[in-house]
Every structure is written in structure tokens, then in C-alpha cells.
């Protein structure tokens, strides 16, 4: 039987998620119809869209900008949340579990899965993450669970980084999470992996990495499809990756939750090809 899924967002017309999910389904021999669902940017509309989708027999919904926090609040008040969604304060994956709305967040686990797939070990490593918004918040618990030794959160607004330190310190086991200021002058130190989770690239702003004294082996930008200032800078002395793999892996984890599929059988290279061809 056809299994219906959607991604809800605003804007949504250019979402690549249908391409990714249809390629997983093709490879695993499942009948999946994955559509893009526009939604006006208000809470009532979002609730109505989610309600109509699941009442209409939908199996799973992804949630993207600007609704991840709205979806979190909806699950918090009327359904259930995974630990990842609860600590992230955001939901990117909705399903019905035991008759109730269930919210998960696969973004951070997608990042970790992509790094591990690329052969980047995280166990015992020191990580720097730039930015302290939703993207960073979603990544911290999965990184801690991957066994990192420390996470330095660099942010322009130091108080937001400190807030994340306060939220996640209870989840550490002999690990350190600390806040640092993000200005080119204060960006110093050596880290095994540096992750860019700021939105500076999307808005065309610059951080000024050329004046920074921060070094790494691996630089990972959560954005994809764009040669950001971050990637250009670190490509001179580190291995760099954009966020395409994270996008694929977060989708893979949603797919597994909804369809109970054996995602280890998915050929990721073919998924990348499908993405690049569309
Ligand atoms: P997301 O959900 O993608 O993480 P967000 O919650 O708006 O988006 O967070 C954006 C992050 O990028 C913030 O940490 C922001 O820094 P502030 O907390 O100081 O606002 C960071 N950011 C955006 N533009 C930046 C810039 N030009 N330089 C440095 N950091 C920037």
C-alpha cells in the first residue's frame, strides 16, 4: 500500500526532501509518495495542516523552517517527544505513535551519522561549534552521545551559548561543554572538528575567518550547495565537508522511523547522485 509523507515548510517549493525519500523508497522497494506541503506562517494553520495530514491517513511528516519550534510545542502540549526533540527544543519529524502525535529530531543524529560515515571519529575528540541557534542546539546531545570529550560553543551573543551550556551540562559524562565569544579575534585554539552552524552564510554575512587563529583537521558546514566563507577558509589546511550528507542522514532516520525500513541497505552514493541530478 502507498505510504504518504510530506514536508511542511514556508517556503517549501525547492525542498529536496521528496527526491531523497523517493530515492530511498526506490532502492528499498517501498511505495512512498512524499510531497511538499506549504503552510501559512502561523500556529493555527500549522496545527490544521498537521491534523488534516494525519487524519487523511498520512504516515509521516517532516517539518522545516519556520515550524520546527511550533511542531515542538504542539507535541509538547498534545503528544510526545523523543529525548532528542526535547533537548533540541525543536521537531523535524512527526509520526503517530500509540494514537498520539510523536515528535522527533533527526538533524543532530544526521550530522553525527554523516561524520562517522565519512570516517571522522568523534569519540574522545574536541569539537568547536560556531553559532548557538537551533541548529547547534539540535547537534549537542548527539555529539555528547557519540562520546566527544568537549564541545566549545562559539557565538556572537555569548549569553545564548552559555544558555546551551546550562541546558546540556546535565547530559555530560566527564565531558565539557563551554561557551566562547565568536569574533575573529577571539576565535582561537585547535579542535579535532569545527562545525559551522551559524546562519551567516545564508544571509551573505561574513565572520572574518582570515583574521582568526583557530585550526582543525576537519571543517564541516551544516549548509550545503554553497562555497561559504567558512569552507573557503578551512579548505586551505583541513578536510572540508558541506551539509549534504547531514541532509541525507537526517532524512534516512525519519525514513527508518516511519517505515521501519532497514536503512543500512541504502546506497548513499546513489542518493547523492539523485540529489545532484535534480
Ligand atoms: P538556526 O536555527 O539555523 O541555528 P538561528 O536560531 O537564527 O538559526 O541561529 C543563527 C545563529 O547564527 C546564531 O547563533 C547567530 O548568532 P547570534 O546568536 O549572535 O545572533 C549566528 N549568526 C548569524 N549571523 C552571524 C554572523 N554574521 N556572524 C556570526 N554569527 C552569526
PDB file of N, CA and C in Angstrom, residues 67-123:
ATOM      1  N   UNK A  67       8.851  26.139  11.142  1.00  0.00           N
ATOM      2  CA  UNK A  67       7.883  25.458  12.015  1.00  0.00           C
ATOM      3  C   UNK A  67       8.466  24.472  13.029  1.00  0.00           C
ATOM      4  N   UNK A  68       9.792  24.357  13.090  1.00  0.00           N
ATOM      5  CA  UNK A  68      10.340  23.299  13.958  1.00  0.00           C
ATOM      6  C   UNK A  68       9.999  23.526  15.438  1.00  0.00           C
ATOM      7  N   UNK A  69      10.002  24.797  15.859  1.00  0.00           N
ATOM      8  CA  UNK A  69       9.655  25.088  17.267  1.00  0.00           C
ATOM      9  C   UNK A  69       8.147  24.965  17.480  1.00  0.00           C
ATOM     10  N   UNK A  70       7.354  25.341  16.470  1.00  0.00           N
ATOM     11  CA  UNK A  70       5.890  25.207  16.555  1.00  0.00           C
ATOM     12  C   UNK A  70       5.522  23.733  16.700  1.00  0.00           C
ATOM     13  N   UNK A  71       6.183  22.888  15.925  1.00  0.00           N
ATOM     14  CA  UNK A  71       5.924  21.441  15.988  1.00  0.00           C
ATOM     15  C   UNK A  71       6.309  20.894  17.358  1.00  0.00           C
ATOM     16  N   UNK A  72       7.397  21.429  17.898  1.00  0.00           N
ATOM     17  CA  UNK A  72       7.823  21.021  19.247  1.00  0.00           C
ATOM     18  C   UNK A  72       6.721  21.348  20.260  1.00  0.00           C
ATOM     19  N   UNK A  73       6.211  22.575  20.185  1.00  0.00           N
ATOM     20  CA  UNK A  73       5.179  22.992  21.153  1.00  0.00           C
ATOM     21  C   UNK A  73       3.897  22.173  20.996  1.00  0.00           C
ATOM     22  N   UNK A  74       3.562  21.856  19.763  1.00  0.00           N
ATOM     23  CA  UNK A  74       2.368  21.043  19.500  1.00  0.00           C
ATOM     24  C   UNK A  74       2.514  19.650  20.127  1.00  0.00           C
ATOM     25  N   UNK A  75       3.670  19.042  19.952  1.00  0.00           N
ATOM     26  CA  UNK A  75       3.896  17.703  20.526  1.00  0.00           C
ATOM     27  C   UNK A  75       3.968  17.770  22.047  1.00  0.00           C
ATOM     28  N   UNK A  76       4.564  18.848  22.535  1.00  0.00           N
ATOM     29  CA  UNK A  76       4.677  19.004  23.987  1.00  0.00           C
ATOM     30  C   UNK A  76       3.294  19.107  24.623  1.00  0.00           C
ATOM     31  N   UNK A  77       2.376  19.820  23.954  1.00  0.00           N
ATOM     32  CA  UNK A  77       1.055  20.032  24.569  1.00  0.00           C
ATOM     33  C   UNK A  77       0.074  18.899  24.269  1.00  0.00           C
ATOM     34  N   UNK A  78       0.204  18.255  23.101  1.00  0.00           N
ATOM     35  CA  UNK A  78      -0.825  17.258  22.765  1.00  0.00           C
ATOM     36  C   UNK A  78      -0.264  15.873  22.456  1.00  0.00           C
ATOM     37  N   UNK A  79       1.042  15.720  22.496  1.00  0.00           N
ATOM     38  CA  UNK A  79       1.594  14.418  22.105  1.00  0.00           C
ATOM     39  C   UNK A  79       2.820  14.051  22.915  1.00  0.00           C
ATOM     40  N   UNK A  80       3.802  13.490  22.229  1.00  0.00           N
ATOM     41  CA  UNK A  80       5.021  13.064  22.915  1.00  0.00           C
ATOM     42  C   UNK A  80       6.253  13.502  22.137  1.00  0.00           C
ATOM     43  N   UNK A  81       7.372  13.543  22.849  1.00  0.00           N
ATOM     44  CA  UNK A  81       8.631  13.979  22.240  1.00  0.00           C
ATOM     45  C   UNK A  81       9.728  12.965  22.515  1.00  0.00           C
ATOM     46  N   UNK A  82      10.626  12.770  21.563  1.00  0.00           N
ATOM     47  CA  UNK A  82      11.826  11.969  21.834  1.00  0.00           C
ATOM     48  C   UNK A  82      12.773  12.825  22.674  1.00  0.00           C
ATOM     49  N   UNK A  83      13.758  12.190  23.298  1.00  0.00           N
ATOM     50  CA  UNK A  83      14.750  12.946  24.080  1.00  0.00           C
ATOM     51  C   UNK A  83      15.483  13.951  23.197  1.00  0.00           C
ATOM     52  N   UNK A  84      15.736  13.560  21.952  1.00  0.00           N
ATOM     53  CA  UNK A  84      16.467  14.452  21.042  1.00  0.00           C
ATOM     54  C   UNK A  84      15.642  15.700  20.742  1.00  0.00           C
ATOM     55  N   UNK A  85      14.336  15.509  20.499  1.00  0.00           N
ATOM     56  CA  UNK A  85      13.471  16.654  20.219  1.00  0.00           C
ATOM     57  C   UNK A  85      13.320  17.523  21.467  1.00  0.00           C
ATOM     58  N   UNK A  86      13.205  16.875  22.620  1.00  0.00           N
ATOM     59  CA  UNK A  86      13.003  17.638  23.861  1.00  0.00           C
ATOM     60  C   UNK A  86      14.208  18.525  24.127  1.00  0.00           C
ATOM     61  N   UNK A  87      15.406  17.967  24.033  1.00  0.00           N
ATOM     62  CA  UNK A  87      16.595  18.784  24.319  1.00  0.00           C
ATOM     63  C   UNK A  87      16.867  19.791  23.200  1.00  0.00           C
ATOM     64  N   UNK A  88      16.495  19.442  21.978  1.00  0.00           N
ATOM     65  CA  UNK A  88      16.708  20.381  20.870  1.00  0.00           C
ATOM     66  C   UNK A  88      15.705  21.530  20.930  1.00  0.00           C
ATOM     67  N   UNK A  89      14.564  21.295  21.593  1.00  0.00           N
ATOM     68  CA  UNK A  89      13.509  22.313  21.616  1.00  0.00           C
ATOM     69  C   UNK A  89      12.893  22.493  20.240  1.00  0.00           C
ATOM     70  N   UNK A  90      13.048  21.468  19.393  1.00  0.00           N
ATOM     71  CA  UNK A  90      12.590  21.575  18.004  1.00  0.00           C
ATOM     72  C   UNK A  90      12.300  20.181  17.466  1.00  0.00           C
ATOM     73  N   UNK A  91      11.328  20.110  16.567  1.00  0.00           N
ATOM     74  CA  UNK A  91      10.922  18.837  15.963  1.00  0.00           C
ATOM     75  C   UNK A  91      11.078  18.949  14.444  1.00  0.00           C
ATOM     76  N   UNK A  92      11.747  17.962  13.834  1.00  0.00           N
ATOM     77  CA  UNK A  92      11.796  17.944  12.365  1.00  0.00           C
ATOM     78  C   UNK A  92      11.074  16.729  11.791  1.00  0.00           C
ATOM     79  N   UNK A  93      10.596  15.841  12.666  1.00  0.00           N
ATOM     80  CA  UNK A  93       9.957  14.602  12.212  1.00  0.00           C
ATOM     81  C   UNK A  93       8.726  14.312  13.051  1.00  0.00           C
ATOM     82  N   UNK A  94       7.580  14.172  12.390  1.00  0.00           N
ATOM     83  CA  UNK A  94       6.330  13.862  13.097  1.00  0.00           C
ATOM     84  C   UNK A  94       5.814  12.500  12.645  1.00  0.00           C
ATOM     85  N   UNK A  95       5.240  11.766  13.583  1.00  0.00           N
ATOM     86  CA  UNK A  95       4.605  10.487  13.269  1.00  0.00           C
ATOM     87  C   UNK A  95       3.466  10.295  14.258  1.00  0.00           C
ATOM     88  N   UNK A  96       2.667   9.266  14.045  1.00  0.00           N
ATOM     89  CA  UNK A  96       1.647   8.903  15.033  1.00  0.00           C
ATOM     90  C   UNK A  96       2.140   7.642  15.732  1.00  0.00           C
ATOM     91  N   UNK A  97       2.222   7.743  17.084  1.00  0.00           N
ATOM     92  CA  UNK A  97       2.687   6.601  17.859  1.00  0.00           C
ATOM     93  C   UNK A  97       1.650   6.337  18.947  1.00  0.00           C
ATOM     94  N   UNK A  98       1.146   5.141  19.027  1.00  0.00           N
ATOM     95  CA  UNK A  98       0.102   4.790  20.001  1.00  0.00           C
ATOM     96  C   UNK A  98      -1.056   5.786  19.945  1.00  0.00           C
ATOM     97  N   UNK A  99      -1.428   6.176  18.748  1.00  0.00           N
ATOM     98  CA  UNK A  99      -2.568   7.072  18.557  1.00  0.00           C
ATOM     99  C   UNK A  99      -2.292   8.537  18.869  1.00  0.00           C
ATOM    100  N   UNK A 100      -1.045   8.823  19.236  1.00  0.00           N
ATOM    101  CA  UNK A 100      -0.703  10.214  19.596  1.00  0.00           C
ATOM    102  C   UNK A 100       0.368  10.773  18.670  1.00  0.00           C
ATOM    103  N   UNK A 101       0.353  12.100  18.547  1.00  0.00           N
ATOM    104  CA  UNK A 101       1.379  12.771  17.759  1.00  0.00           C
ATOM    105  C   UNK A 101       2.734  12.589  18.450  1.00  0.00           C
ATOM    106  N   UNK A 102       3.739  12.201  17.678  1.00  0.00           N
ATOM    107  CA  UNK A 102       5.064  11.958  18.227  1.00  0.00           C
ATOM    108  C   UNK A 102       6.069  12.820  17.467  1.00  0.00           C
ATOM    109  N   UNK A 103       6.859  13.585  18.211  1.00  0.00           N
ATOM    110  CA  UNK A 103       7.842  14.461  17.582  1.00  0.00           C
ATOM    111  C   UNK A 103       9.258  14.005  17.861  1.00  0.00           C
ATOM    112  N   UNK A 104      10.047  13.906  16.806  1.00  0.00           N
ATOM    113  CA  UNK A 104      11.455  13.518  16.955  1.00  0.00           C
ATOM    114  C   UNK A 104      12.303  14.598  16.294  1.00  0.00           C
ATOM    115  N   UNK A 105      13.598  14.541  16.541  1.00  0.00           N
ATOM    116  CA  UNK A 105      14.511  15.439  15.850  1.00  0.00           C
ATOM    117  C   UNK A 105      15.694  14.619  15.364  1.00  0.00           C
ATOM    118  N   UNK A 106      15.839  14.517  14.059  1.00  0.00           N
ATOM    119  CA  UNK A 106      16.889  13.660  13.484  1.00  0.00           C
ATOM    120  C   UNK A 106      18.067  14.475  12.940  1.00  0.00           C
ATOM    121  N   UNK A 107      18.001  15.813  13.086  1.00  0.00           N
ATOM    122  CA  UNK A 107      19.048  16.655  12.489  1.00  0.00           C
ATOM    123  C   UNK A 107      20.431  16.381  13.092  1.00  0.00           C
ATOM    124  N   UNK A 108      20.508  16.400  14.422  1.00  0.00           N
ATOM    125  CA  UNK A 108      21.809  16.226  15.082  1.00  0.00           C
ATOM    126  C   UNK A 108      22.371  14.833  14.879  1.00  0.00           C
ATOM    127  N   UNK A 109      21.472  13.828  14.942  1.00  0.00           N
ATOM    128  CA  UNK A 109      21.935  12.462  14.694  1.00  0.00           C
ATOM    129  C   UNK A 109      22.359  12.300  13.240  1.00  0.00           C
ATOM    130  N   UNK A 110      21.718  13.066  12.350  1.00  0.00           N
ATOM    131  CA  UNK A 110      22.108  13.044  10.940  1.00  0.00           C
ATOM    132  C   UNK A 110      23.520  13.578  10.761  1.00  0.00           C
ATOM    133  N   UNK A 111      23.842  14.636  11.496  1.00  0.00           N
ATOM    134  CA  UNK A 111      25.191  15.202  11.451  1.00  0.00           C
ATOM    135  C   UNK A 111      26.218  14.179  11.925  1.00  0.00           C
ATOM    136  N   UNK A 112      25.934  13.576  13.085  1.00  0.00           N
ATOM    137  CA  UNK A 112      26.866  12.588  13.654  1.00  0.00           C
ATOM    138  C   UNK A 112      27.029  11.403  12.706  1.00  0.00           C
ATOM    139  N   UNK A 113      25.919  10.907  12.164  1.00  0.00           N
ATOM    140  CA  UNK A 113      25.979   9.759  11.248  1.00  0.00           C
ATOM    141  C   UNK A 113      26.806  10.106  10.015  1.00  0.00           C
ATOM    142  N   UNK A 114      26.656  11.331   9.523  1.00  0.00           N
ATOM    143  CA  UNK A 114      27.415  11.724   8.333  1.00  0.00           C
ATOM    144  C   UNK A 114      28.907  11.786   8.644  1.00  0.00           C
ATOM    145  N   UNK A 115      29.251  12.386   9.779  1.00  0.00           N
ATOM    146  CA  UNK A 115      30.674  12.466  10.149  1.00  0.00           C
ATOM    147  C   UNK A 115      31.268  11.064  10.281  1.00  0.00           C
ATOM    148  N   UNK A 116      30.546  10.160  10.963  1.00  0.00           N
ATOM    149  CA  UNK A 116      31.068   8.803  11.164  1.00  0.00           C
ATOM    150  C   UNK A 116      31.192   8.077   9.821  1.00  0.00           C
ATOM    151  N   UNK A 117      30.197   8.257   8.947  1.00  0.00           N
ATOM    152  CA  UNK A 117      30.245   7.635   7.617  1.00  0.00           C
ATOM    153  C   UNK A 117      31.455   8.123   6.830  1.00  0.00           C
ATOM    154  N   UNK A 118      31.825   9.393   7.055  1.00  0.00           N
ATOM    155  CA  UNK A 118      32.973   9.969   6.346  1.00  0.00           C
ATOM    156  C   UNK A 118      34.297   9.572   7.002  1.00  0.00           C
ATOM    157  N   UNK A 119      34.223   8.750   8.052  1.00  0.00           N
ATOM    158  CA  UNK A 119      35.445   8.281   8.704  1.00  0.00           C
ATOM    159  C   UNK A 119      36.004   9.263   9.716  1.00  0.00           C
ATOM    160  N   UNK A 120      35.214  10.260  10.113  1.00  0.00           N
ATOM    161  CA  UNK A 120      35.655  11.231  11.125  1.00  0.00           C
ATOM    162  C   UNK A 120      35.275  10.664  12.483  1.00  0.00           C
ATOM    163  N   UNK A 121      36.272  10.304  13.309  1.00  0.00           N
ATOM    164  CA  UNK A 121      35.909   9.739  14.606  1.00  0.00           C
ATOM    165  C   UNK A 121      35.611  10.873  15.577  1.00  0.00           C
ATOM    166  N   UNK A 122      34.671  10.635  16.456  1.00  0.00           N
ATOM    167  CA  UNK A 122      34.220  11.663  17.405  1.00  0.00           C
ATOM    168  C   UNK A 122      34.551  11.279  18.838  1.00  0.00           C
ATOM    169  N   UNK A 123      34.721  10.003  19.082  1.00  0.00           N
ATOM    170  CA  UNK A 123      34.959   9.519  20.437  1.00  0.00           C
ATOM    171  C   UNK A 123      36.243  10.126  21.019  1.00  0.00           C
TER     172      UNK A 123
END
